[in-house]
Tab-separated table of C-alpha atoms in Angstrom:
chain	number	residue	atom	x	y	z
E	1	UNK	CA	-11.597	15.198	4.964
E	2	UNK	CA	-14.062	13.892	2.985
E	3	UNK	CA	-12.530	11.448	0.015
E	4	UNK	CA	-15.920	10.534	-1.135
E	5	UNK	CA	-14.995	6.791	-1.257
E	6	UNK	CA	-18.213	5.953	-0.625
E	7	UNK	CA	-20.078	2.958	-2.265
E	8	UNK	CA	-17.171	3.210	-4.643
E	9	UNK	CA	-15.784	0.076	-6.055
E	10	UNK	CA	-12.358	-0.788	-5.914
E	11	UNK	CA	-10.121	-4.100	-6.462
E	12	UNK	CA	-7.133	-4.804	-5.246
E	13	UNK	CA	-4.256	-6.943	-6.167
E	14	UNK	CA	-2.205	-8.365	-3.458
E	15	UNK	CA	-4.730	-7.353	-0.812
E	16	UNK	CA	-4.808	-9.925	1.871
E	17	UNK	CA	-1.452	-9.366	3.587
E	18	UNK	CA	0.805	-6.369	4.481
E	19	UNK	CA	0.302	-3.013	2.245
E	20	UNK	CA	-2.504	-4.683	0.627
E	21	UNK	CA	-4.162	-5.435	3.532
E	22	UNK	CA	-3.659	-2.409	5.538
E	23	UNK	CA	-5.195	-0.556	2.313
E	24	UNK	CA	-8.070	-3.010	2.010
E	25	UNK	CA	-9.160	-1.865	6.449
E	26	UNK	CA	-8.229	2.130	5.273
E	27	UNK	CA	-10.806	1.646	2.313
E	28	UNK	CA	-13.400	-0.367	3.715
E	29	UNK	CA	-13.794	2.648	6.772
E	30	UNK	CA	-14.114	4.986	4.205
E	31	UNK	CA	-17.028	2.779	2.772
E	32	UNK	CA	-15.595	1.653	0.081
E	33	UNK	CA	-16.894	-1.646	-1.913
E	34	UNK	CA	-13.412	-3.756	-1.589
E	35	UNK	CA	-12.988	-6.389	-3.689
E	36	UNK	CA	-9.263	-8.573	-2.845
E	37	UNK	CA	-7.725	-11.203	-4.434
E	38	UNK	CA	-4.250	-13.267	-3.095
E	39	UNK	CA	-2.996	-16.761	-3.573
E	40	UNK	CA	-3.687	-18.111	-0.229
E	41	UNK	CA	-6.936	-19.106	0.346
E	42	UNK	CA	-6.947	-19.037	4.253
E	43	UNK	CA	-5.595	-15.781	4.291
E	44	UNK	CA	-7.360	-14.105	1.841
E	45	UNK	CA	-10.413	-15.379	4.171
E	46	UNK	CA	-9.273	-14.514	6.907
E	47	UNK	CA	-8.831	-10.479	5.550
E	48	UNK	CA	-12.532	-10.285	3.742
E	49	UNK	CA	-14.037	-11.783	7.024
E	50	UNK	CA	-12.307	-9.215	9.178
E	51	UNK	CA	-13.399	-6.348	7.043
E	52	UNK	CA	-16.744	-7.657	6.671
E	53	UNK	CA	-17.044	-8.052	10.908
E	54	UNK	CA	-16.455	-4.074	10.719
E	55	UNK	CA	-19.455	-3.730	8.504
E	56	UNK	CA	-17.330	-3.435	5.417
E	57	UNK	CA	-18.642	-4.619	1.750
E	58	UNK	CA	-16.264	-6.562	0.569
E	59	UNK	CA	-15.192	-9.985	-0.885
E	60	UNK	CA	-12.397	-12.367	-1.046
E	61	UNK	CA	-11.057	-14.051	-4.033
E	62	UNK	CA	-8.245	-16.671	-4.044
E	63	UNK	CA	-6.403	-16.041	-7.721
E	64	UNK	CA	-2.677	-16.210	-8.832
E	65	UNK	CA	-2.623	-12.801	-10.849
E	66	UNK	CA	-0.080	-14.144	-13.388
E	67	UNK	CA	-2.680	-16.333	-14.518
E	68	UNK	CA	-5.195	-14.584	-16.980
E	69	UNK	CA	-8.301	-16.895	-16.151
E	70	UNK	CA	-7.843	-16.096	-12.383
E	71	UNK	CA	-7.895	-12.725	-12.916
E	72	UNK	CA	-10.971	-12.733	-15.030
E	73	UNK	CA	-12.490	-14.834	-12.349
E	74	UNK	CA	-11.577	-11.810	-9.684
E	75	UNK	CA	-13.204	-9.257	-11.888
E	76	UNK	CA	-15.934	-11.239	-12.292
E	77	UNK	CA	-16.248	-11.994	-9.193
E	78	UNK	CA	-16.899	-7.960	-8.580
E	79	UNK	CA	-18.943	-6.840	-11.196
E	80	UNK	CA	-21.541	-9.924	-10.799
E	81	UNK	CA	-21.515	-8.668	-6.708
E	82	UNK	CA	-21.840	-4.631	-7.284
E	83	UNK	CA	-22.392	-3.844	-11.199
E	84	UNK	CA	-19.298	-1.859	-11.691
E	85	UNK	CA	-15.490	-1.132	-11.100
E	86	UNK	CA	-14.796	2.377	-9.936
E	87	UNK	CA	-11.167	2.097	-9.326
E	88	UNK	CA	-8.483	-0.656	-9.623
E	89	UNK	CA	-4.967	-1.241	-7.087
E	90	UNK	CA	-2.507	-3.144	-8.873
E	91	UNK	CA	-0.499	-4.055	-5.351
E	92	UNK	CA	0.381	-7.781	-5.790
E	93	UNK	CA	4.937	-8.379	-5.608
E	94	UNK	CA	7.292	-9.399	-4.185
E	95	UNK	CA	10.639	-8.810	-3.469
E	96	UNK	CA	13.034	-10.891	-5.922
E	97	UNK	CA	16.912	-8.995	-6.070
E	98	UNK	CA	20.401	-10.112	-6.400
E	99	UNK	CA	23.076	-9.974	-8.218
E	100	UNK	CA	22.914	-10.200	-11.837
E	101	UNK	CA	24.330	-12.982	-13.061
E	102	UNK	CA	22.465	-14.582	-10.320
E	103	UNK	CA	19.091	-14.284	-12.036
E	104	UNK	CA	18.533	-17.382	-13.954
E	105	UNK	CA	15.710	-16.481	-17.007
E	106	UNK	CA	13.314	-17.835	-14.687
E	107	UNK	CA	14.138	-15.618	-12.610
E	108	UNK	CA	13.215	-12.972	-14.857
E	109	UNK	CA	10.143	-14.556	-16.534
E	110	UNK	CA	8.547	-14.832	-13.313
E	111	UNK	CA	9.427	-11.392	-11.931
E	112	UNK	CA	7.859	-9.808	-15.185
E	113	UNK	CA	5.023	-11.896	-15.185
E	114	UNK	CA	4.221	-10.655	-11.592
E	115	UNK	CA	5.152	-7.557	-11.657
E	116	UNK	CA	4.450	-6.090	-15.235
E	117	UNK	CA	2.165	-8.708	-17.305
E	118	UNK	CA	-0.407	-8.697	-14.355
E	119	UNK	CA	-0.673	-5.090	-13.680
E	120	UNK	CA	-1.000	-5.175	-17.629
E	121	UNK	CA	-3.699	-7.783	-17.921
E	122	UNK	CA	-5.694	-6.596	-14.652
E	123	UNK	CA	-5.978	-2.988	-16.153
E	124	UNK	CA	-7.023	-4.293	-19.693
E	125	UNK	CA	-9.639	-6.099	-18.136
E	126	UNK	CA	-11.087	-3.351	-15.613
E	127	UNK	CA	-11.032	-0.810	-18.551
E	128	UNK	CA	-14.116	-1.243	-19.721
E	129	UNK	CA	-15.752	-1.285	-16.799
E	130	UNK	CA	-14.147	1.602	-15.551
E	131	UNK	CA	-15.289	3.702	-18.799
E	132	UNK	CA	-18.688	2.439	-18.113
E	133	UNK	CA	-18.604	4.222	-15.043
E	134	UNK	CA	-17.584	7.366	-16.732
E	135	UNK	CA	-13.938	7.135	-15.279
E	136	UNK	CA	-11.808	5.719	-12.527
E	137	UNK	CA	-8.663	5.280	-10.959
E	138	UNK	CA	-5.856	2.966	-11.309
E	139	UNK	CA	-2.840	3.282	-8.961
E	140	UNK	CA	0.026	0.649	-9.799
E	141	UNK	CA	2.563	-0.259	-6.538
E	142	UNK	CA	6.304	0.197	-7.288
E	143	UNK	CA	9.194	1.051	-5.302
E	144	UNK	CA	11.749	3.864	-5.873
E	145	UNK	CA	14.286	1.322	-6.913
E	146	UNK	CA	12.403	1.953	-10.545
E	147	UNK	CA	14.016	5.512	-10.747
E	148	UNK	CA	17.285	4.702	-8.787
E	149	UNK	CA	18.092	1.123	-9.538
E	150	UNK	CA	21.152	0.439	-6.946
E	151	UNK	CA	23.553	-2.702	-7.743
E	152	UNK	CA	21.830	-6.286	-6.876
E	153	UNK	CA	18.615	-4.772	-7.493
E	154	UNK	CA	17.618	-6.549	-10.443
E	155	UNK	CA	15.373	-7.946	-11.957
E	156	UNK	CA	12.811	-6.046	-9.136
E	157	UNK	CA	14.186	-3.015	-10.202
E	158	UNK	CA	13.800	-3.112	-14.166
E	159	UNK	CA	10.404	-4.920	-13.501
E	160	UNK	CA	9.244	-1.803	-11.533
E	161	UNK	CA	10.589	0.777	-14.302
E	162	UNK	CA	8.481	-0.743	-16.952
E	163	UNK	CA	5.427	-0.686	-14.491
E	164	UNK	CA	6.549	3.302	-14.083
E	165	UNK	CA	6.472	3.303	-18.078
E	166	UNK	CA	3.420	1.969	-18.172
E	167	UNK	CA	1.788	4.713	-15.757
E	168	UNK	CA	3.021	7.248	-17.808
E	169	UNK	CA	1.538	6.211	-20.791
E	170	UNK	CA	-1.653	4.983	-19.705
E	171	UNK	CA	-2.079	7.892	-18.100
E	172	UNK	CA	-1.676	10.427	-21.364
E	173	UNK	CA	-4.118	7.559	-23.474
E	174	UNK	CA	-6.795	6.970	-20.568
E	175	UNK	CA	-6.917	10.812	-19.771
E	176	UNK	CA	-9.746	11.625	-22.282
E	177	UNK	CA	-11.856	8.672	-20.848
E	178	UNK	CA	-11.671	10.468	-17.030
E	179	UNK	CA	-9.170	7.504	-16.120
E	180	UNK	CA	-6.468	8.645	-13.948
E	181	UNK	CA	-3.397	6.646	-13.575
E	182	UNK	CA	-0.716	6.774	-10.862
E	183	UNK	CA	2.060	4.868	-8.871
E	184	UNK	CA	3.076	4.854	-5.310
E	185	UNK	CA	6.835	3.817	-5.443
E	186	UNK	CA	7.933	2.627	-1.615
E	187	UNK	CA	11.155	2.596	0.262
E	188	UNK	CA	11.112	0.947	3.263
E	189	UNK	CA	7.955	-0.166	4.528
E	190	UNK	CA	6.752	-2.566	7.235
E	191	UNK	CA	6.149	-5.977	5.466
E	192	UNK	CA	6.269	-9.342	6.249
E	193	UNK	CA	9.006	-9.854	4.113
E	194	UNK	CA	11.215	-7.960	6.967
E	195	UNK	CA	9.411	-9.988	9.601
E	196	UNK	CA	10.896	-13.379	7.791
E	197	UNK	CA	13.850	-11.668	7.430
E	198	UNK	CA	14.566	-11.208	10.945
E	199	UNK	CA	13.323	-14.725	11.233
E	200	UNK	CA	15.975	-15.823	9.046
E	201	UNK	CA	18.942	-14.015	10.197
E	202	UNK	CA	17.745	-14.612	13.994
E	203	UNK	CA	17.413	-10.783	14.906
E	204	UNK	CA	14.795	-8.805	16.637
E	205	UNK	CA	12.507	-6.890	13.946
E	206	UNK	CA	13.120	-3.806	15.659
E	207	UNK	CA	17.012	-4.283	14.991
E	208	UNK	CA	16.829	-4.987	11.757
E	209	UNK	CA	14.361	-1.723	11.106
E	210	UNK	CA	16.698	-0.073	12.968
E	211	UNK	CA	20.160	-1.639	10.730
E	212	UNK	CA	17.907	-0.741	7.211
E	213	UNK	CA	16.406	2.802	7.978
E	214	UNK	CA	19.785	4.052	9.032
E	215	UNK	CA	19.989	5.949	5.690
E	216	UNK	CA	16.672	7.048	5.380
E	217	UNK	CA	16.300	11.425	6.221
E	218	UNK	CA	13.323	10.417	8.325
E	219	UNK	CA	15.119	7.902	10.736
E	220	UNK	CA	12.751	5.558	10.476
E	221	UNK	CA	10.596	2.770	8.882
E	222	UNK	CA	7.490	3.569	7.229
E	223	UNK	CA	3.992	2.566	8.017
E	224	UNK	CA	1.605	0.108	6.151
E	225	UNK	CA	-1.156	2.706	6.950
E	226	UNK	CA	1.400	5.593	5.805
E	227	UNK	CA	0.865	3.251	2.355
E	228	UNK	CA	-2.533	3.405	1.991
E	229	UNK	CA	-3.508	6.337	3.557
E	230	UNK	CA	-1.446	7.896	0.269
E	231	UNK	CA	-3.229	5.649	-2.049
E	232	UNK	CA	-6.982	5.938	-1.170
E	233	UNK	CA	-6.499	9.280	-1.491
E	234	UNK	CA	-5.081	9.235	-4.995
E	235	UNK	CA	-8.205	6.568	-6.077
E	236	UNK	CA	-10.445	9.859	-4.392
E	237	UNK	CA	-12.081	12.662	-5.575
E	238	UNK	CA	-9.883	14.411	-3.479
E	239	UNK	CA	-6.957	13.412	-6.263
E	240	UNK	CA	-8.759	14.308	-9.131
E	241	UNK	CA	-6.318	16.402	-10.564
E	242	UNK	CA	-3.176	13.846	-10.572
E	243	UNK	CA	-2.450	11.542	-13.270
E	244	UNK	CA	0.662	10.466	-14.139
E	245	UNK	CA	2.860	10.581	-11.654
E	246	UNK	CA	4.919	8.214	-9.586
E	247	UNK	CA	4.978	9.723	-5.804
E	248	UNK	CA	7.972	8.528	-3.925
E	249	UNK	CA	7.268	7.302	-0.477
E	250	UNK	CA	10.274	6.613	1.408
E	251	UNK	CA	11.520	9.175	4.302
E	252	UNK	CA	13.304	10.424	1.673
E	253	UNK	CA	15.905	8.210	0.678
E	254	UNK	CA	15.750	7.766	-3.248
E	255	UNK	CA	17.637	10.254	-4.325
E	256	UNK	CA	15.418	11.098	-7.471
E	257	UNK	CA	12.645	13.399	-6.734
């Protein structure tokens, strides 16, 4: 299948390690112009060098997204390189849960500020662009905590309802400008956040996959390239007909369709 990715230019958030990355390789074979931004340096390097070694067009930004000058910096950075946005991946998180009286207002601010106020910011600032180029894509990363928030899952949780929120209604104001809007909310997916976890708690990785994906349908952990396989084909012509709607991708385990 065909999802006419080609030359297209897309930027992602949080691109230069684990679902980021894996979608970063998956667009860059379709051909794909990949632009990536993440706040290390040497890894975000390391990603744009690898892609561009496979004959990929891409480049590499290092930017903290809650900071409004780096992000302008990573659009920038794309338009001055290829003219245009086609198609933005608001991907950058991090996993931040507990208990609630845990979660100092730090806590909170910080979580937002990732999680929400970037996504918010990024989009504002591709929107121009993307009407320029008579439409586009934006696809926002959740997880299905946002529609079935369990106990200990805040403030991830309410962070990643307001980002589902957000889809919605960017989606019914960007419609009329050929802007589709959509979210990919994930279960359990191989990270590197499970790989320090295992680190931490002195376990194999396969044991603890094994331990968490006990209650997912499937029976098993899902894959980076599951991730982004899903999303480059919502940000393709191939999707040009959804908007609006937050696709669960978990084996099956939130219990909210």
């Amino acid at each position: 299948m065909d999802l006419e990715l080609k030359d297209k230019v897309v930027l992602v958030t949080g691109g230069s390690d684990g679902l980021g990355a894996a979608l970063v390789r998956r667009l860059g074979a379709e051909g794909a112009r990949v632009a990536l931004c993440g706040r290390r340096a040497e890894r975000v390097e390391a990603v744009a060098k690898e892609l561009a070694a496979s004959g990929a067009d891409v480049i590499g930004v290092a930017a903290d997204v809650t900071r409004t000058a780096d992000l302008e910096r990573f659009i920038g950075a794309a338009v001055e390189r290829w003219g245009r946005i086609d198609a933005l991946v608001n991907n950058a998180g991090r996993s931040a849960a507990g208990p609630f009286e845990a979660q100092s207002d730090e806590v909170w601010e910080e979580d937002l500020q990732l999680k929400l106020h970037a996504a918010v910011r990024a989009t504002r600032l591709v929107l121009p662009h993307l009407r320029a180029a008579g439409g586009g894509s934006v696809v926002n990363t959740l997880a299905v905590s946002a529609k079935a928030p369990s106990g200990g899952s805040t403030p991830t949780s309410v962070s990643r309802a307001a980002g589902l929120a957000l889809t919605k209604a960017l989606s019914n104001e960007l419609g009329p400008d050929n802007i589709r809007v959509n979210a990919v909310l994930i279960g359990l997916i191989e990270s590197g956040q499970w790989v320090r976890k295992a680190e931490q708690q002195g376990i194999a990785l396969d044991e603890l996959y094994a331990s968490l994906s006990s209650g997912v349908p499937l029976g098993r952990v899902g894959r980076a390239e599951e991730f982004a396989d899903l999303v480059a084909f919502l940000l393709s012509a191939r999707g040009a007909y959804l908007t609006g709607t937050g696709i669960n991708l978990d084996g099956g385990m939130c219990p909210v369709v």
